[in-house]
PDB file of C-alpha atoms in Angstrom:
ATOM      1  CA  MET A 261      93.683 130.647 102.974  1.00 42.00           C
ATOM      2  CA  ALA A 262      93.766 129.015 106.399  1.00 44.00           C
ATOM      3  CA  SER A 263      91.030 130.134 108.603  1.00 50.00           C
ATOM      4  CA  ALA A 264      92.999 129.603 111.795  1.00 66.00           C
ATOM      5  CA  LYS A 265      94.001 132.803 113.616  1.00 79.00           C
ATOM      6  CA  LEU A 266      97.425 133.906 113.755  1.00 91.00           C
ATOM      7  CA  THR A 267      99.382 132.341 116.702  1.00 92.00           C
ATOM      8  CA  PRO A 268     101.261 134.635 119.141  1.00 92.00           C
ATOM      9  CA  LEU A 269     104.435 133.419 117.456  1.00 94.00           C
ATOM     10  CA  GLY A 270     102.975 134.343 114.102  1.00 95.00           C
ATOM     11  CA  ILE A 271     102.004 137.784 115.349  1.00 95.00           C
ATOM     12  CA  ALA A 272     105.712 138.257 116.568  1.00 94.00           C
ATOM     13  CA  VAL A 273     107.008 137.216 113.074  1.00 96.00           C
ATOM     14  CA  LEU A 274     104.826 139.673 111.326  1.00 96.00           C
ATOM     15  CA  GLU A 275     105.472 142.446 113.869  1.00 94.00           C
ATOM     16  CA  LEU A 276     109.252 142.229 112.945  1.00 95.00           C
ATOM     17  CA  LEU A 277     108.384 142.200 109.239  1.00 96.00           C
ATOM     18  CA  HIS A 278     106.559 145.331 109.745  1.00 93.00           C
ATOM     19  CA  GLU A 279     110.136 146.890 109.956  1.00 92.00           C
ATOM     20  CA  LYS A 280     111.800 145.201 107.034  1.00 94.00           C
ATOM     21  CA  PRO A 281     112.005 141.917 105.292  1.00 96.00           C
ATOM     22  CA  MET A 282     114.501 139.567 106.998  1.00 95.00           C
ATOM     23  CA  HIS A 283     115.414 135.784 107.318  1.00 93.00           C
ATOM     24  CA  PRO A 284     114.409 133.583 110.194  1.00 92.00           C
ATOM     25  CA  TYR A 285     117.845 133.557 111.796  1.00 91.00           C
ATOM     26  CA  GLU A 286     117.695 137.495 112.027  1.00 93.00           C
ATOM     27  CA  MET A 287     114.198 137.096 113.495  1.00 94.00           C
ATOM     28  CA  ALA A 288     115.408 134.765 116.228  1.00 92.00           C
ATOM     29  CA  GLN A 289     118.170 137.190 117.127  1.00 91.00           C
ATOM     30  CA  LEU A 290     115.898 140.200 117.484  1.00 90.00           C
ATOM     31  CA  MET A 291     113.520 138.221 119.366  1.00 90.00           C
ATOM     32  CA  ARG A 292     116.087 137.329 121.916  1.00 88.00           C
ATOM     33  CA  GLU A 293     117.381 140.972 122.150  1.00 85.00           C
ATOM     34  CA  ARG A 294     113.829 142.168 122.597  1.00 84.00           C
ATOM     35  CA  PHE A 295     112.948 139.843 125.257  1.00 83.00           C
ATOM     36  CA  VAL A 296     110.036 138.475 123.018  1.00 87.00           C
ATOM     37  CA  ASP A 297     110.334 135.011 124.702  1.00 84.00           C
ATOM     38  CA  THR A 298     108.758 136.464 127.834  1.00 83.00           C
ATOM     39  CA  ARG A 299     105.511 136.572 126.136  1.00 86.00           C
ATOM     40  CA  VAL A 300     105.839 134.066 123.463  1.00 89.00           C
ATOM     41  CA  ASN A 301     107.315 130.447 123.400  1.00 86.00           C
ATOM     42  CA  VAL A 302     110.308 131.061 120.930  1.00 85.00           C
ATOM     43  CA  LYS A 303     112.087 127.850 119.837  1.00 82.00           C
ATOM     44  CA  ALA A 304     114.141 127.550 116.666  1.00 74.00           C
ATOM     45  CA  GLY A 305     112.016 124.720 115.457  1.00 84.00           C
ATOM     46  CA  SER A 306     108.709 126.358 116.180  1.00 90.00           C
ATOM     47  CA  LEU A 307     109.905 129.576 114.644  1.00 93.00           C
ATOM     48  CA  TYR A 308     110.783 128.058 111.215  1.00 92.00           C
ATOM     49  CA  HIS A 309     107.535 126.054 111.225  1.00 94.00           C
ATOM     50  CA  THR A 310     105.681 129.269 111.805  1.00 95.00           C
ATOM     51  CA  VAL A 311     107.462 131.102 109.007  1.00 95.00           C
ATOM     52  CA  GLU A 312     106.448 128.027 106.632  1.00 94.00           C
ATOM     53  CA  ARG A 313     102.829 128.193 107.839  1.00 94.00           C
ATOM     54  CA  LEU A 314     102.700 131.905 107.340  1.00 96.00           C
ATOM     55  CA  GLN A 315     103.971 131.557 103.731  1.00 95.00           C
ATOM     56  CA  ARG A 316     101.648 128.751 102.927  1.00 94.00           C
ATOM     57  CA  ASN A 317      98.877 131.039 104.220  1.00 94.00           C
ATOM     58  CA  GLY A 318     100.155 133.762 101.710  1.00 94.00           C
ATOM     59  CA  PHE A 319     100.878 136.167 104.680  1.00 96.00           C
ATOM     60  CA  ILE A 320     104.498 136.319 103.964  1.00 95.00           C
ATOM     61  CA  GLU A 321     106.524 135.649 100.728  1.00 96.00           C
ATOM     62  CA  VAL A 322     110.250 135.103  99.634  1.00 95.00           C
ATOM     63  CA  VAL A 323     111.742 138.457  98.483  1.00 94.00           C
ATOM     64  CA  ASP A 324     115.270 137.716  98.304  1.00 90.00           C
ATOM     65  CA  THR A 325     117.970 135.132  99.220  1.00 85.00           C
ATOM     66  CA  GLN A 326     121.313 135.888 100.855  1.00 76.00           C
ATOM     67  CA  ARG A 327     124.676 134.106 101.131  1.00 67.00           C
ATOM     68  CA  ASP A 328     127.511 134.930 103.507  1.00 67.00           C
ATOM     69  CA  GLY A 329     130.630 133.390 102.658  1.00 60.00           C
ATOM     70  CA  ARG A 330     130.375 129.538 102.810  1.00 66.00           C
ATOM     71  CA  ARG A 331     127.316 129.613 105.122  1.00 66.00           C
ATOM     72  CA  PRO A 332     124.013 128.148 103.680  1.00 70.00           C
ATOM     73  CA  GLU A 333     121.869 130.413 101.782  1.00 79.00           C
ATOM     74  CA  ARG A 334     119.274 132.184 103.747  1.00 87.00           C
ATOM     75  CA  THR A 335     115.757 133.140 102.584  1.00 92.00           C
ATOM     76  CA  VAL A 336     114.604 136.577 103.163  1.00 95.00           C
ATOM     77  CA  TYR A 337     110.913 137.065 103.688  1.00 96.00           C
ATOM     78  CA  GLY A 338     108.597 140.016 103.592  1.00 97.00           C
ATOM     79  CA  MET A 339     104.903 140.530 104.560  1.00 96.00           C
ATOM     80  CA  THR A 340     102.256 140.485 101.935  1.00 96.00           C
ATOM     81  CA  GLN A 341      98.946 142.724 101.869  1.00 96.00           C
ATOM     82  CA  ALA A 342      97.134 139.615 103.080  1.00 95.00           C
ATOM     83  CA  GLY A 343      99.496 139.267 106.026  1.00 95.00           C
ATOM     84  CA  LEU A 344      99.252 142.920 106.961  1.00 95.00           C
ATOM     85  CA  ASP A 345      95.273 142.713 106.981  1.00 95.00           C
ATOM     86  CA  GLU A 346      95.523 139.408 108.997  1.00 95.00           C
ATOM     87  CA  PHE A 347      97.934 141.149 111.379  1.00 95.00           C
ATOM     88  CA  ASN A 348      95.843 144.320 111.975  1.00 96.00           C
ATOM     89  CA  GLN A 349      92.718 142.225 112.420  1.00 95.00           C
ATOM     90  CA  ARG A 350      94.278 139.784 114.948  1.00 94.00           C
ATOM     91  CA  GLY A 351      95.967 142.620 116.704  1.00 93.00           C
ATOM     92  CA  ARG A 352      92.688 144.416 117.199  1.00 94.00           C
ATOM     93  CA  GLU A 353      91.215 141.291 118.594  1.00 93.00           C
ATOM     94  CA  LEU A 354      94.123 140.762 121.061  1.00 91.00           C
ATOM     95  CA  LEU A 355      94.160 144.195 122.246  1.00 92.00           C
ATOM     96  CA  GLY A 356      90.315 144.721 122.673  1.00 95.00           C
ATOM     97  CA  ASP A 357      88.971 141.298 123.529  1.00 92.00           C
ATOM     98  CA  VAL A 358      88.789 139.982 127.032  1.00 90.00           C
ATOM     99  CA  THR A 359      89.351 136.312 126.999  1.00 88.00           C
ATOM    100  CA  LYS A 360      89.030 133.673 129.682  1.00 89.00           C
ATOM    101  CA  GLU A 361      92.534 132.542 130.913  1.00 88.00           C
ATOM    102  CA  TYR A 362      93.371 129.743 133.267  1.00 91.00           C
ATOM    103  CA  PRO A 363      96.637 130.475 135.238  1.00 92.00           C
ATOM    104  CA  ALA A 364      98.178 127.374 136.873  1.00 95.00           C
ATOM    105  CA  TYR A 365      98.468 129.520 140.027  1.00 96.00           C
ATOM    106  CA  LEU A 366      94.726 129.554 140.596  1.00 96.00           C
ATOM    107  CA  SER A 367      94.575 125.651 140.795  1.00 96.00           C
ATOM    108  CA  GLY A 368      97.404 125.671 143.256  1.00 97.00           C
ATOM    109  CA  LEU A 369      95.589 128.198 145.445  1.00 97.00           C
ATOM    110  CA  ALA A 370      92.350 126.008 145.310  1.00 96.00           C
ATOM    111  CA  VAL A 371      94.177 123.041 147.002  1.00 96.00           C
ATOM    112  CA  ILE A 372      95.974 125.031 149.825  1.00 96.00           C
ATOM    113  CA  ASP A 373      93.754 123.592 152.548  1.00 95.00           C
ATOM    114  CA  GLU A 374      94.107 120.058 151.268  1.00 94.00           C
ATOM    115  CA  LEU A 375      97.836 120.346 151.318  1.00 94.00           C
ATOM    116  CA  GLY A 376      97.993 121.528 154.703  1.00 94.00           C
ATOM    117  CA  ARG A 377      99.721 124.479 156.558  1.00 94.00           C
ATOM    118  CA  GLU A 378     103.275 123.248 156.526  1.00 95.00           C
ATOM    119  CA  ALA A 379     103.351 122.258 152.768  1.00 96.00           C
ATOM    120  CA  SER A 380     101.426 125.219 151.680  1.00 97.00           C
ATOM    121  CA  LEU A 381     103.511 127.726 153.371  1.00 97.00           C
ATOM    122  CA  LEU A 382     106.721 126.069 152.213  1.00 98.00           C
ATOM    123  CA  GLU A 383     105.660 126.149 148.602  1.00 98.00           C
ATOM    124  CA  LEU A 384     104.379 129.785 148.956  1.00 98.00           C
ATOM    125  CA  ASP A 385     107.868 130.782 150.340  1.00 98.00           C
ATOM    126  CA  HIS A 386     109.437 129.175 147.368  1.00 98.00           C
ATOM    127  CA  ARG A 387     107.217 131.041 144.937  1.00 98.00           C
ATOM    128  CA  VAL A 388     107.996 134.403 146.684  1.00 98.00           C
ATOM    129  CA  THR A 389     111.715 133.790 146.500  1.00 98.00           C
ATOM    130  CA  ARG A 390     111.384 132.992 142.709  1.00 98.00           C
ATOM    131  CA  LEU A 391     108.986 136.085 142.347  1.00 98.00           C
ATOM    132  CA  ARG A 392     111.564 138.434 144.108  1.00 98.00           C
ATOM    133  CA  ALA A 393     114.260 137.337 141.588  1.00 97.00           C
ATOM    134  CA  GLY A 394     112.120 137.743 138.824  1.00 95.00           C
ATOM    135  CA  VAL A 395     111.081 141.396 139.948  1.00 96.00           C
ATOM    136  CA  ALA A 396     114.598 142.255 140.352  1.00 96.00           C
ATOM    137  CA  ALA A 397     115.643 140.957 136.884  1.00 93.00           C
ATOM    138  CA  ASP A 398     112.640 142.833 135.374  1.00 92.00           C
ATOM    139  CA  GLN A 399     113.752 146.081 136.880  1.00 92.00           C
ATOM    140  CA  ALA A 400     117.249 145.605 135.525  1.00 91.00           C
ATOM    141  CA  VAL A 401     115.770 145.271 131.968  1.00 88.00           C
ATOM    142  CA  LEU A 402     113.465 148.281 132.563  1.00 89.00           C
ATOM    143  CA  ASP A 403     116.357 150.346 133.584  1.00 90.00           C
ATOM    144  CA  HIS A 404     118.350 149.274 130.599  1.00 88.00           C
ATOM    145  CA  LEU A 405     115.477 150.043 128.202  1.00 85.00           C
ATOM    146  CA  ALA A 406     114.982 153.531 129.794  1.00 86.00           C
ATOM    147  CA  ALA A 407     118.696 154.306 129.554  1.00 90.00           C
ATOM    148  CA  ASP A 408     119.195 153.412 125.906  1.00 88.00           C
ATOM    149  CA  GLY A 409     116.491 155.577 124.810  1.00 85.00           C
ATOM    150  CA  THR A 410     113.926 152.799 123.582  1.00 82.00           C
ATOM    151  CA  PRO A 411     110.534 154.537 123.037  1.00 88.00           C
ATOM    152  CA  GLU A 412     108.270 153.306 125.788  1.00 89.00           C
ATOM    153  CA  ILE A 413     105.500 152.354 123.325  1.00 89.00           C
ATOM    154  CA  TYR A 414     107.786 149.358 122.073  1.00 86.00           C
ATOM    155  CA  TRP A 415     107.969 147.839 125.540  1.00 87.00           C
ATOM    156  CA  LEU A 416     104.571 148.198 126.958  1.00 91.00           C
ATOM    157  CA  ASP A 417     104.141 144.497 126.807  1.00 89.00           C
ATOM    158  CA  TRP A 418     107.307 144.202 128.938  1.00 88.00           C
ATOM    159  CA  ARG A 419     106.062 146.901 131.481  1.00 91.00           C
ATOM    160  CA  TYR A 420     102.625 145.038 131.729  1.00 93.00           C
ATOM    161  CA  GLN A 421     104.434 141.938 132.646  1.00 92.00           C
ATOM    162  CA  CYS A 422     106.593 143.340 135.204  1.00 93.00           C
ATOM    163  CA  ASP A 423     103.777 145.148 136.868  1.00 96.00           C
ATOM    164  CA  HIS A 424     101.905 141.860 136.897  1.00 95.00           C
ATOM    165  CA  ARG A 425     104.658 139.927 138.634  1.00 96.00           C
ATOM    166  CA  LYS A 426     105.001 142.783 141.197  1.00 97.00           C
ATOM    167  CA  PHE A 427     101.200 142.319 141.915  1.00 97.00           C
ATOM    168  CA  GLU A 428     101.459 138.676 142.249  1.00 98.00           C
ATOM    169  CA  LEU A 429     104.455 139.114 144.570  1.00 98.00           C
ATOM    170  CA  GLU A 430     102.753 141.538 146.894  1.00 98.00           C
ATOM    171  CA  TRP A 431      99.545 139.530 146.711  1.00 98.00           C
ATOM    172  CA  THR A 432     101.309 136.318 147.725  1.00 98.00           C
ATOM    173  CA  GLU A 433     103.401 137.921 150.445  1.00 98.00           C
ATOM    174  CA  ARG A 434      99.970 139.101 151.970  1.00 98.00           C
ATOM    175  CA  LEU A 435      98.515 135.644 151.691  1.00 98.00           C
ATOM    176  CA  ILE A 436     101.313 134.220 153.657  1.00 98.00           C
ATOM    177  CA  ASP A 437     101.018 136.678 156.248  1.00 98.00           C
ATOM    178  CA  ASP A 438      97.187 135.942 156.524  1.00 97.00           C
ATOM    179  CA  LEU A 439      97.698 132.160 156.761  1.00 97.00           C
ATOM    180  CA  GLU A 440     100.555 132.418 159.368  1.00 96.00           C
ATOM    181  CA  SER A 441      98.564 134.914 161.582  1.00 96.00           C
ATOM    182  CA  GLY A 442      95.350 132.798 161.235  1.00 94.00           C
ATOM    183  CA  ARG A 443      93.397 135.565 159.565  1.00 96.00           C
ATOM    184  CA  ILE A 444      92.764 133.040 156.952  1.00 96.00           C
ATOM    185  CA  PRO A 445      92.520 129.681 159.104  1.00 95.00           C
ATOM    186  CA  PHE A 446      93.180 126.310 157.787  1.00 94.00           C
ATOM    187  CA  GLN A 447      90.258 123.982 158.319  1.00 91.00           C
ATOM    188  CA  ASP A 448      92.226 121.078 159.432  1.00 73.00           C
ATOM    189  CA  CYS A 449      89.857 118.587 157.765  1.00 56.00           C
ATOM    190  CA  GLU A 450      90.518 115.072 158.335  1.00 53.00           C
ATOM    191  CA  GLN A 451      91.811 113.476 155.097  1.00 54.00           C
ATOM    192  CA  PRO A 452      89.538 110.824 154.064  1.00 53.00           C
ATOM    193  CA  GLN A 453      90.669 107.279 154.523  1.00 56.00           C
ATOM    194  CA  LEU A 454      91.446 105.927 151.079  1.00 56.00           C
ATOM    195  CA  THR A 455      91.479 102.112 150.430  1.00 61.00           C
ATOM    196  CA  LEU A 456      92.914 100.288 147.406  1.00 61.00           C
ATOM    197  CA  ILE A 457      90.513  98.498 145.321  1.00 62.00           C
ATOM    198  CA  THR A 458      91.771  94.823 145.127  1.00 64.00           C
ATOM    199  CA  ARG A 459      91.321  92.377 142.441  1.00 61.00           C
ATOM    200  CA  GLU A 460      88.955  90.498 144.803  1.00 61.00           C
ATOM    201  CA  ASP A 461      86.829  93.568 145.220  1.00 56.00           C
ATOM    202  CA  ASP A 462      86.637  94.247 141.518  1.00 57.00           C
ATOM    203  CA  ASP A 463      85.659  90.601 140.785  1.00 57.00           C
ATOM    204  CA  GLU A 464      83.018  90.596 143.446  1.00 58.00           C
ATOM    205  CA  ARG A 465      81.384  93.751 141.758  1.00 55.00           C
ATOM    206  CA  GLN A 466      81.335  92.189 138.353  1.00 57.00           C
ATOM    207  CA  THR A 467      79.657  89.054 139.622  1.00 56.00           C
ATOM    208  CA  SER A 468      77.038  90.866 141.846  1.00 52.00           C
TER     209      SER A 468
END
């Protein structure tokens, strides 16, 4: 049995197999319908690789094969007791543990003064535009989920992500306002004069 923890995609596969045994093509369809790709990187190749890995680890097993006309035979997988145990354990960790994450946006915020006023405000405006579009799209999905009667407990992950995007939009809009008004002033530090190291400089260091 492999000691590696379940990946997010592995969790998503076992989440589906909680409902019933299914083949990878059906898993991929359901993941698209349920917007699983908003929290997990879902690609056809990685999905099949994950299914194979879960089978090697004894977390799932072949329970049936299906053939639809002339299409290739499809293998149907079901979750084993070992898979259920691992799923429950990993699920508890994901829900209860607080882990250190490193969002790329934080690194961008750290270099605002070095980029300068014009470039920073331009990129922040671009970010706000994209976030507004994302928030609008999120709301459309939330309205659809509410209208079709999907129990809210099945889309808590989506609701969290939508709220997080709203927060980031509001926070970034306030940041732009603070930068434009001067409440958070740029330091206007002079950029250091960089010089290229020539071959002559390198040779001189090596002989000194």
